[in-house]
Tab-separated table of C-alpha atoms and ligand atoms in Angstrom:
chain	number	residue	atom	x	y	z
A	1	UNK	CA	120.541	175.822	45.469
A	2	UNK	CA	118.203	172.874	45.099
A	3	UNK	CA	118.431	171.249	41.669
A	4	UNK	CA	115.200	170.382	39.898
A	5	UNK	CA	115.535	167.051	38.075
A	6	UNK	CA	113.019	166.380	35.278
A	7	UNK	CA	111.222	163.017	35.155
A	8	UNK	CA	113.639	161.078	32.914
A	9	UNK	CA	116.018	158.137	33.321
A	10	UNK	CA	119.197	160.247	33.664
A	11	UNK	CA	117.562	162.029	36.587
A	12	UNK	CA	116.837	158.736	38.329
A	13	UNK	CA	120.510	157.734	38.130
A	14	UNK	CA	121.560	161.145	39.449
A	15	UNK	CA	119.022	161.072	42.282
A	16	UNK	CA	120.155	157.537	43.202
A	17	UNK	CA	123.788	158.693	43.244
A	18	UNK	CA	122.943	161.635	45.506
A	19	UNK	CA	121.020	159.373	47.893
A	20	UNK	CA	123.935	156.914	48.017
A	21	UNK	CA	126.254	159.768	48.982
A	22	UNK	CA	124.047	160.671	51.960
A	23	UNK	CA	122.280	163.696	50.409
A	24	UNK	CA	118.607	164.582	50.676
A	25	UNK	CA	116.498	164.176	47.542
A	26	UNK	CA	112.811	165.084	47.382
A	27	UNK	CA	110.666	162.932	45.110
A	28	UNK	CA	106.990	162.566	44.179
A	29	UNK	CA	104.816	159.793	45.538
A	30	UNK	CA	101.110	159.341	44.867
A	31	UNK	CA	100.411	160.868	48.317
A	32	UNK	CA	102.689	163.924	48.702
A	33	UNK	CA	106.328	164.771	47.887
A	34	UNK	CA	108.716	162.943	50.213
A	35	UNK	CA	112.042	164.191	51.557
A	36	UNK	CA	114.218	161.144	50.954
A	37	UNK	CA	117.446	159.873	52.505
A	38	UNK	CA	119.193	156.502	52.705
A	39	UNK	CA	117.296	154.829	55.556
A	40	UNK	CA	120.347	152.756	56.543
A	41	UNK	CA	122.574	155.832	56.989
A	42	UNK	CA	122.084	157.467	60.406
A	43	UNK	CA	123.723	160.726	59.333
A	44	UNK	CA	121.599	161.041	56.177
A	45	UNK	CA	118.462	160.376	58.253
A	46	UNK	CA	119.577	162.977	60.802
A	47	UNK	CA	119.779	165.502	57.946
A	48	UNK	CA	116.040	164.939	57.280
A	49	UNK	CA	115.222	165.864	60.880
A	50	UNK	CA	117.429	168.957	60.653
A	51	UNK	CA	116.030	170.173	57.324
A	52	UNK	CA	112.433	169.698	58.479
A	53	UNK	CA	113.118	170.964	62.026
A	54	UNK	CA	111.322	167.772	62.977
A	55	UNK	CA	111.427	166.605	66.598
A	56	UNK	CA	113.652	163.555	66.858
A	57	UNK	CA	111.002	161.536	68.650
A	58	UNK	CA	108.827	161.464	65.508
A	59	UNK	CA	109.708	158.325	63.511
A	60	UNK	CA	109.851	158.240	59.705
A	61	UNK	CA	108.255	156.053	57.061
A	62	UNK	CA	110.673	153.874	55.076
A	63	UNK	CA	109.861	153.412	51.395
A	64	UNK	CA	110.767	150.230	49.531
A	65	UNK	CA	110.094	149.066	45.945
A	66	UNK	CA	108.184	145.885	46.846
A	67	UNK	CA	106.889	143.617	49.596
A	68	UNK	CA	109.940	141.374	49.446
A	69	UNK	CA	112.250	144.309	50.225
A	70	UNK	CA	110.066	145.295	53.185
A	71	UNK	CA	110.425	141.747	54.543
A	72	UNK	CA	114.166	142.346	55.020
A	73	UNK	CA	113.477	144.946	57.727
A	74	UNK	CA	110.230	144.163	59.559
A	75	UNK	CA	108.331	141.018	60.618
A	76	UNK	CA	105.199	140.308	58.557
A	77	UNK	CA	102.491	138.126	60.034
A	78	UNK	CA	99.567	136.779	57.997
A	79	UNK	CA	97.431	139.868	58.525
A	80	UNK	CA	100.228	142.257	57.515
A	81	UNK	CA	100.910	140.123	54.472
A	82	UNK	CA	97.230	140.169	53.439
A	83	UNK	CA	97.062	143.970	53.784
A	84	UNK	CA	100.277	144.453	51.818
A	85	UNK	CA	99.058	142.099	49.101
A	86	UNK	CA	95.754	143.952	48.886
A	87	UNK	CA	96.998	147.553	48.930
A	88	UNK	CA	100.673	147.757	47.913
A	89	UNK	CA	101.821	149.577	45.961
A	90	UNK	CA	99.614	152.297	47.416
A	91	UNK	CA	98.938	154.853	50.150
A	92	UNK	CA	99.061	152.460	53.133
A	93	UNK	CA	101.859	152.470	55.744
A	94	UNK	CA	102.289	149.490	58.064
A	95	UNK	CA	103.948	149.763	61.481
A	96	UNK	CA	105.527	146.388	62.281
A	97	UNK	CA	108.224	145.003	64.614
A	98	UNK	CA	111.784	145.559	63.409
A	99	UNK	CA	113.615	142.312	62.680
A	100	UNK	CA	116.561	141.582	65.010
A	101	UNK	CA	119.076	142.155	62.192
A	102	UNK	CA	117.211	145.170	60.727
A	103	UNK	CA	119.629	147.436	58.860
A	104	UNK	CA	117.437	150.554	59.140
A	105	UNK	CA	119.087	153.338	61.156
A	106	UNK	CA	117.724	153.528	64.722
A	107	UNK	CA	116.858	157.154	64.107
A	108	UNK	CA	114.324	156.129	61.410
A	109	UNK	CA	112.311	154.498	64.211
A	110	UNK	CA	113.159	157.241	66.730
A	111	UNK	CA	114.607	154.510	68.904
A	112	UNK	CA	111.442	152.335	68.893
A	113	UNK	CA	111.557	148.606	68.183
A	114	UNK	CA	109.061	149.080	65.339
A	115	UNK	CA	109.334	150.581	61.876
A	116	UNK	CA	106.813	152.049	59.438
A	117	UNK	CA	107.107	150.757	55.858
A	118	UNK	CA	105.360	151.471	52.584
A	119	UNK	CA	105.569	150.580	48.896
A	120	UNK	CA	104.494	153.752	47.062
A	121	UNK	CA	102.408	153.495	43.919
A	122	UNK	CA	103.853	156.450	41.985
A	123	UNK	CA	105.871	155.087	39.038
A	124	UNK	CA	108.699	157.626	39.523
A	125	UNK	CA	108.985	156.767	43.210
A	126	UNK	CA	109.196	153.053	42.445
A	127	UNK	CA	111.756	153.624	39.658
A	128	UNK	CA	113.830	155.704	42.067
A	129	UNK	CA	113.613	153.062	44.803
A	130	UNK	CA	114.761	150.404	42.342
A	131	UNK	CA	117.591	152.607	41.059
A	132	UNK	CA	118.699	153.507	44.597
A	133	UNK	CA	119.159	149.869	45.734
A	134	UNK	CA	118.468	150.941	49.299
A	135	UNK	CA	115.432	151.710	51.483
A	136	UNK	CA	114.550	155.410	51.518
A	137	UNK	CA	113.268	157.150	54.618
A	138	UNK	CA	110.918	159.911	53.485
A	139	UNK	CA	108.562	162.078	55.506
A	140	UNK	CA	106.650	164.782	53.689
A	141	UNK	CA	109.015	167.384	52.184
A	142	UNK	CA	107.881	170.337	54.297
A	143	UNK	CA	109.013	172.000	57.502
A	144	UNK	CA	107.543	170.207	60.497
A	145	UNK	CA	103.938	171.141	61.228
A	146	UNK	CA	103.423	172.956	57.918
A	147	UNK	CA	101.348	172.131	54.835
A	148	UNK	CA	102.561	169.052	52.940
A	149	UNK	CA	103.870	169.632	49.377
A	150	UNK	CA	102.028	168.246	46.371
A	151	UNK	CA	104.231	169.820	43.648
A	152	UNK	CA	107.991	170.302	43.175
A	153	UNK	CA	107.469	174.083	43.521
A	154	UNK	CA	105.959	173.571	46.973
A	155	UNK	CA	109.116	171.688	47.987
A	156	UNK	CA	111.340	174.503	46.712
A	157	UNK	CA	109.260	177.039	48.660
A	158	UNK	CA	109.648	174.994	51.880
A	159	UNK	CA	113.447	174.738	51.709
A	160	UNK	CA	114.664	178.033	50.252
A	161	UNK	CA	118.131	177.660	51.766
A	162	UNK	CA	118.996	174.649	49.635
A	163	UNK	CA	119.116	172.045	52.440
A	164	UNK	CA	117.643	169.664	49.871
A	165	UNK	CA	120.148	168.699	47.183
A	166	UNK	CA	117.591	167.923	44.462
A	167	UNK	CA	113.903	167.513	43.782
A	168	UNK	CA	112.674	165.036	41.211
A	169	UNK	CA	109.783	166.768	39.442
A	170	UNK	CA	106.903	164.408	38.692
A	171	UNK	CA	104.136	167.023	38.517
A	172	UNK	CA	101.232	167.162	40.988
A	173	UNK	CA	100.651	164.207	43.351
A	174	UNK	CA	97.511	162.315	42.288
A	175	UNK	CA	96.173	161.429	45.781
A	176	UNK	CA	97.342	164.559	47.595
A	177	UNK	CA	96.964	163.280	51.182
A	178	UNK	CA	99.560	161.401	53.246
A	179	UNK	CA	99.298	157.624	53.551
A	180	UNK	CA	96.974	155.892	55.988
A	181	UNK	CA	99.105	154.578	58.887
A	182	UNK	CA	98.166	151.280	60.601
A	183	UNK	CA	99.856	149.853	63.672
A	184	UNK	CA	99.798	146.070	63.259
A	185	UNK	CA	101.649	145.057	66.411
A	186	UNK	CA	98.616	144.401	68.608
A	187	UNK	CA	95.715	142.007	68.475
A	188	UNK	CA	93.616	144.469	66.489
A	189	UNK	CA	95.029	146.811	63.864
A	190	UNK	CA	95.091	150.387	65.150
A	191	UNK	CA	94.527	153.361	62.864
A	192	UNK	CA	97.336	155.815	63.701
A	193	UNK	CA	96.514	158.272	60.918
A	194	UNK	CA	93.654	158.370	58.394
A	195	UNK	CA	95.026	159.034	54.917
A	196	UNK	CA	94.918	158.354	51.206
A	197	UNK	CA	93.543	154.814	51.546
A	198	UNK	CA	89.968	154.974	52.883
A	199	UNK	CA	89.304	153.145	56.157
A	200	UNK	CA	86.315	151.336	54.648
A	201	UNK	CA	88.613	149.656	52.072
A	202	UNK	CA	91.006	148.459	54.776
A	203	UNK	CA	88.235	147.127	56.999
A	204	UNK	CA	86.970	144.979	54.140
A	205	UNK	CA	90.296	143.092	54.296
A	206	UNK	CA	91.091	142.945	58.014
A	207	UNK	CA	87.878	143.720	59.894
A	208	UNK	CA	87.197	146.713	62.132
A	209	UNK	CA	90.130	148.962	63.007
A	210	UNK	CA	90.712	150.138	66.540
A	211	UNK	CA	91.148	153.886	67.017
A	212	UNK	CA	93.757	154.994	69.482
A	213	UNK	CA	91.823	155.951	72.631
A	214	UNK	CA	91.132	159.652	72.863
A	215	UNK	CA	92.516	160.009	76.381
A	216	UNK	CA	96.112	159.685	77.480
A	217	UNK	CA	99.292	160.192	75.515
A	218	UNK	CA	99.290	160.063	71.717
A	219	UNK	CA	100.428	156.644	70.445
A	220	UNK	CA	102.219	158.168	67.546
A	221	UNK	CA	103.810	161.604	67.297
A	222	UNK	CA	101.910	162.394	64.078
A	223	UNK	CA	98.816	162.447	66.275
A	224	UNK	CA	99.843	165.681	67.937
A	225	UNK	CA	97.050	168.142	67.373
A	226	UNK	CA	98.415	170.988	65.293
A	227	UNK	CA	99.883	169.865	61.983
A	228	UNK	CA	99.490	170.447	58.246
A	229	UNK	CA	98.847	174.064	59.171
A	230	UNK	CA	98.697	177.284	57.182
A	231	UNK	CA	99.989	180.475	58.826
A	232	UNK	CA	96.477	181.981	59.036
A	233	UNK	CA	93.573	181.057	61.314
A	234	UNK	CA	91.198	178.542	59.739
A	235	UNK	CA	87.487	178.122	60.582
A	236	UNK	CA	85.784	174.783	59.864
A	237	UNK	CA	82.274	173.901	58.615
A	238	UNK	CA	81.626	177.363	57.184
A	239	UNK	CA	78.544	177.829	54.977
A	240	UNK	CA	79.363	181.449	54.082
A	241	UNK	CA	82.509	183.520	54.637
A	242	UNK	CA	82.637	186.127	57.395
A	243	UNK	CA	84.234	189.519	56.668
A	244	UNK	CA	87.965	189.103	56.025
A	245	UNK	CA	87.696	185.372	55.349
A	246	UNK	CA	88.615	183.522	52.168
A	247	UNK	CA	86.247	180.567	51.754
A	248	UNK	CA	87.487	177.190	50.549
A	249	UNK	CA	84.399	175.544	49.112
A	250	UNK	CA	83.273	171.985	48.402
A	251	UNK	CA	80.449	171.150	46.019
A	252	UNK	CA	78.394	173.696	44.085
A	253	UNK	CA	78.684	176.985	46.046
A	254	UNK	CA	80.162	180.462	45.797
A	255	UNK	CA	83.684	180.361	47.236
A	256	UNK	CA	87.115	181.976	46.888
A	257	UNK	CA	88.512	178.604	45.812
A	258	UNK	CA	86.728	175.279	45.525
A	259	UNK	CA	88.206	171.858	46.437
A	260	UNK	CA	85.777	170.154	44.082
A	261	UNK	CA	82.790	171.989	42.572
A	262	UNK	CA	81.385	168.562	41.653
A	263	UNK	CA	81.630	167.391	45.290
A	264	UNK	CA	84.148	164.652	44.463
A	265	UNK	CA	86.215	163.626	47.521
A	266	UNK	CA	89.194	162.283	45.527
A	267	UNK	CA	89.421	165.576	43.632
A	268	UNK	CA	89.112	167.494	46.911
A	269	UNK	CA	91.922	165.436	48.489
A	270	UNK	CA	94.208	166.079	45.529
A	271	UNK	CA	93.505	169.834	45.715
A	272	UNK	CA	93.504	170.302	49.496
A	273	UNK	CA	97.125	171.225	50.306
A	274	UNK	CA	97.644	173.276	47.127
A	275	UNK	CA	94.476	175.306	47.831
A	276	UNK	CA	95.550	175.918	51.441
A	277	UNK	CA	98.908	177.198	50.186
A	278	UNK	CA	97.278	179.551	47.663
A	279	UNK	CA	94.879	180.959	50.280
A	280	UNK	CA	97.666	181.240	52.858
A	281	UNK	CA	99.683	183.363	50.417
A	282	UNK	CA	96.644	185.431	49.313
A	283	UNK	CA	95.260	188.722	50.598
A	284	UNK	CA	92.634	187.488	53.090
A	285	UNK	CA	93.722	187.552	56.745
A	286	UNK	CA	91.607	184.538	57.722
A	287	UNK	CA	90.467	181.294	56.091
A	288	UNK	CA	87.272	179.261	56.314
A	289	UNK	CA	86.361	175.920	54.786
A	290	UNK	CA	83.023	174.391	53.870
A	291	UNK	CA	81.839	171.125	55.490
A	292	UNK	CA	83.346	167.974	53.971
A	293	UNK	CA	81.345	164.706	54.172
A	294	UNK	CA	82.983	162.418	56.776
A	295	UNK	CA	83.191	159.280	54.638
A	296	UNK	CA	85.854	157.694	52.402
A	297	UNK	CA	88.687	160.160	51.806
A	298	UNK	CA	86.586	162.775	53.625
A	299	UNK	CA	87.753	161.249	56.931
A	300	UNK	CA	91.399	162.078	56.165
A	301	UNK	CA	90.504	165.496	54.686
A	302	UNK	CA	88.608	166.388	57.869
A	303	UNK	CA	91.508	165.110	60.000
A	304	UNK	CA	93.957	167.435	58.188
A	305	UNK	CA	91.541	170.376	58.330
A	306	UNK	CA	90.936	169.901	62.053
A	307	UNK	CA	94.686	169.901	62.707
A	308	UNK	CA	95.226	172.879	60.413
A	309	UNK	CA	92.515	174.750	62.356
A	310	UNK	CA	94.069	174.051	65.766
A	311	UNK	CA	95.472	177.326	67.119
A	312	UNK	CA	99.292	177.524	67.075
A	313	UNK	CA	99.678	177.533	70.829
A	314	UNK	CA	97.524	174.413	71.256
A	315	UNK	CA	100.495	172.133	71.467
A	316	UNK	CA	103.628	174.062	70.477
A	317	UNK	CA	104.495	174.883	74.059
A	318	UNK	CA	103.228	171.537	75.307
A	319	UNK	CA	105.400	169.496	73.007
A	320	UNK	CA	108.180	168.701	75.442
A	321	UNK	CA	105.610	167.619	78.034
A	322	UNK	CA	103.424	165.731	75.579
A	323	UNK	CA	106.473	164.000	74.206
A	324	UNK	CA	107.793	163.056	77.606
A	325	UNK	CA	104.642	160.970	78.022
A	326	UNK	CA	105.162	159.112	74.739
A	327	UNK	CA	106.687	155.687	74.532
A	328	UNK	CA	108.633	156.824	71.486
A	329	UNK	CA	110.397	159.657	73.270
A	330	UNK	CA	113.818	158.012	72.994
A	331	UNK	CA	116.394	160.507	71.795
A	332	UNK	CA	118.903	158.977	69.442
A	333	UNK	CA	122.279	160.398	68.608
A	334	UNK	CA	123.131	159.592	64.961
A	335	UNK	CA	126.807	159.349	65.924
A	336	UNK	CA	125.925	156.301	68.029
A	337	UNK	CA	124.434	154.406	65.106
A	338	UNK	CA	126.089	151.068	64.586
A	339	UNK	CA	125.524	151.041	60.828
B	1	AMP	P1	105.180	161.569	58.141
B	1	AMP	O1	106.557	161.050	58.069
B	1	AMP	O2	105.103	162.997	58.538
B	1	AMP	O3	104.350	161.219	56.964
B	1	AMP	O4	104.493	160.813	59.355
B	1	AMP	C1	104.688	159.441	59.531
B	1	AMP	C2	103.685	158.968	60.518
B	1	AMP	O5	103.929	157.608	60.847
B	1	AMP	C3	103.766	159.747	61.814
B	1	AMP	O6	102.464	159.885	62.315
B	1	AMP	C4	104.591	158.858	62.699
B	1	AMP	O7	104.387	159.094	64.038
B	1	AMP	C5	104.108	157.485	62.247
B	1	AMP	N1	105.110	156.463	62.494
B	1	AMP	C6	106.220	156.230	61.790
B	1	AMP	N2	106.940	155.228	62.333
B	1	AMP	C7	106.262	154.816	63.417
B	1	AMP	C8	106.470	153.828	64.413
B	1	AMP	N3	107.568	153.059	64.394
B	1	AMP	N4	105.561	153.696	65.385
B	1	AMP	C9	104.458	154.481	65.405
B	1	AMP	N5	104.189	155.440	64.500
B	1	AMP	C10	105.078	155.612	63.516
B	2	MG	MG1	104.374	165.093	57.246
C-alpha cells in the first residue's frame, strides 16, 4: 500500500528517510507530481523505470534545491547560467554535459554524457530536496505514455499495486504541464519539449530557440509521438461534439467539461490532465477538444493534445526501431553502476 503523507514537516523527514533508503516517493512540483528516487543510486533509479514501465533509453530529469547544487553535476556555461538565473526555481529543465566526476547514476542519463536538471518552484518540492540532501531523479508519476498526474489521487490511481512507497500530498499542481526542456549543448539552444515555461519568455533571455528538425530520429525520447494519452480516441480542433463524443471546451461554449470558460491559458494548462482523466473515466466512448490558441502555454497544451490524439499503434510497435535510431539508445544495467 502506498502511504499518503500530508504536507507537514514530519512528512518531509519521513519522505527524506524513504528516499535515502532507496525507495520511491512521489511528490508535488509546480508542473506535475514526480516519481522520485535518489539520483545517485542506480538501483533506486532502476525502480523508477520498472514502476513506470518506462523504456530504459528515456533519460530522467534530476531535481535539485538550487543552482549551486546543479553545478555539482553538470557544466554550466554563461548562457545556461543566465537561463537558470532568470527562470529557476521554475518549470524549465536544462540538458547540459555531465561533469567528469558527476555522481548521478548512469541510468539517470540513459547512458548519455548529458543530464537534465531542474530546480522546481513548488515549496514542498524544494523543502523535500533540502531535507533529502541528495539529488532526486523524478519523471512524472504515471505509467509510461499515460496522462501525467496533477493530484496525489492521480498518483495512487496510476500505481495501485503499491510500487510507490509514499506520496507527499501537496494538493493540485499549480502549472499542470511538464517543464519546458532545453538542450543547451549546441551553438543554439534547442527546444526538446514545450512545457510550463512559455517559449516567448525563454527567447527574451537567450534569443530564438532552434526546434529539432522534423525529419530523422527524435533527439530526445520524450519526442516520441504518442504520449500523455487517455485510453479513448481523442479528436482535435472540434467546434461541436459528434455523437458519442464528450467535448472538452475552451472559452465560452457549451461543452461536457471546460478547460477555462474565461479562455485563460494558464487555467487551461492547470486543468488539462485532470479533465482528460475525468473524461477518460466517464461514459462517453470518444473524446473531442476545442481549438486552443497556439501561443504562450497554448503551445505546450497543443503539444500534449496532439500526442494524446495520436492513435495507439502510431509508435507502440515502432518503438524498438525508432529507439535503435536514437543516440540515447544505450542500455544500462543498474548492477554495473559504479556508485
Ligand atoms: P519526463 O521525465 O517524462 O518528464 O521527461 C523528461 C524529458 O527530458 C524527456 O523528454 C527526456 O527525453 C528528456 N531528457 C532528459 N534527460 C535528457 C538528456 N540527457 N538528453 C536529452 N533529453 C533528455
Ligand atoms: Mg512524463
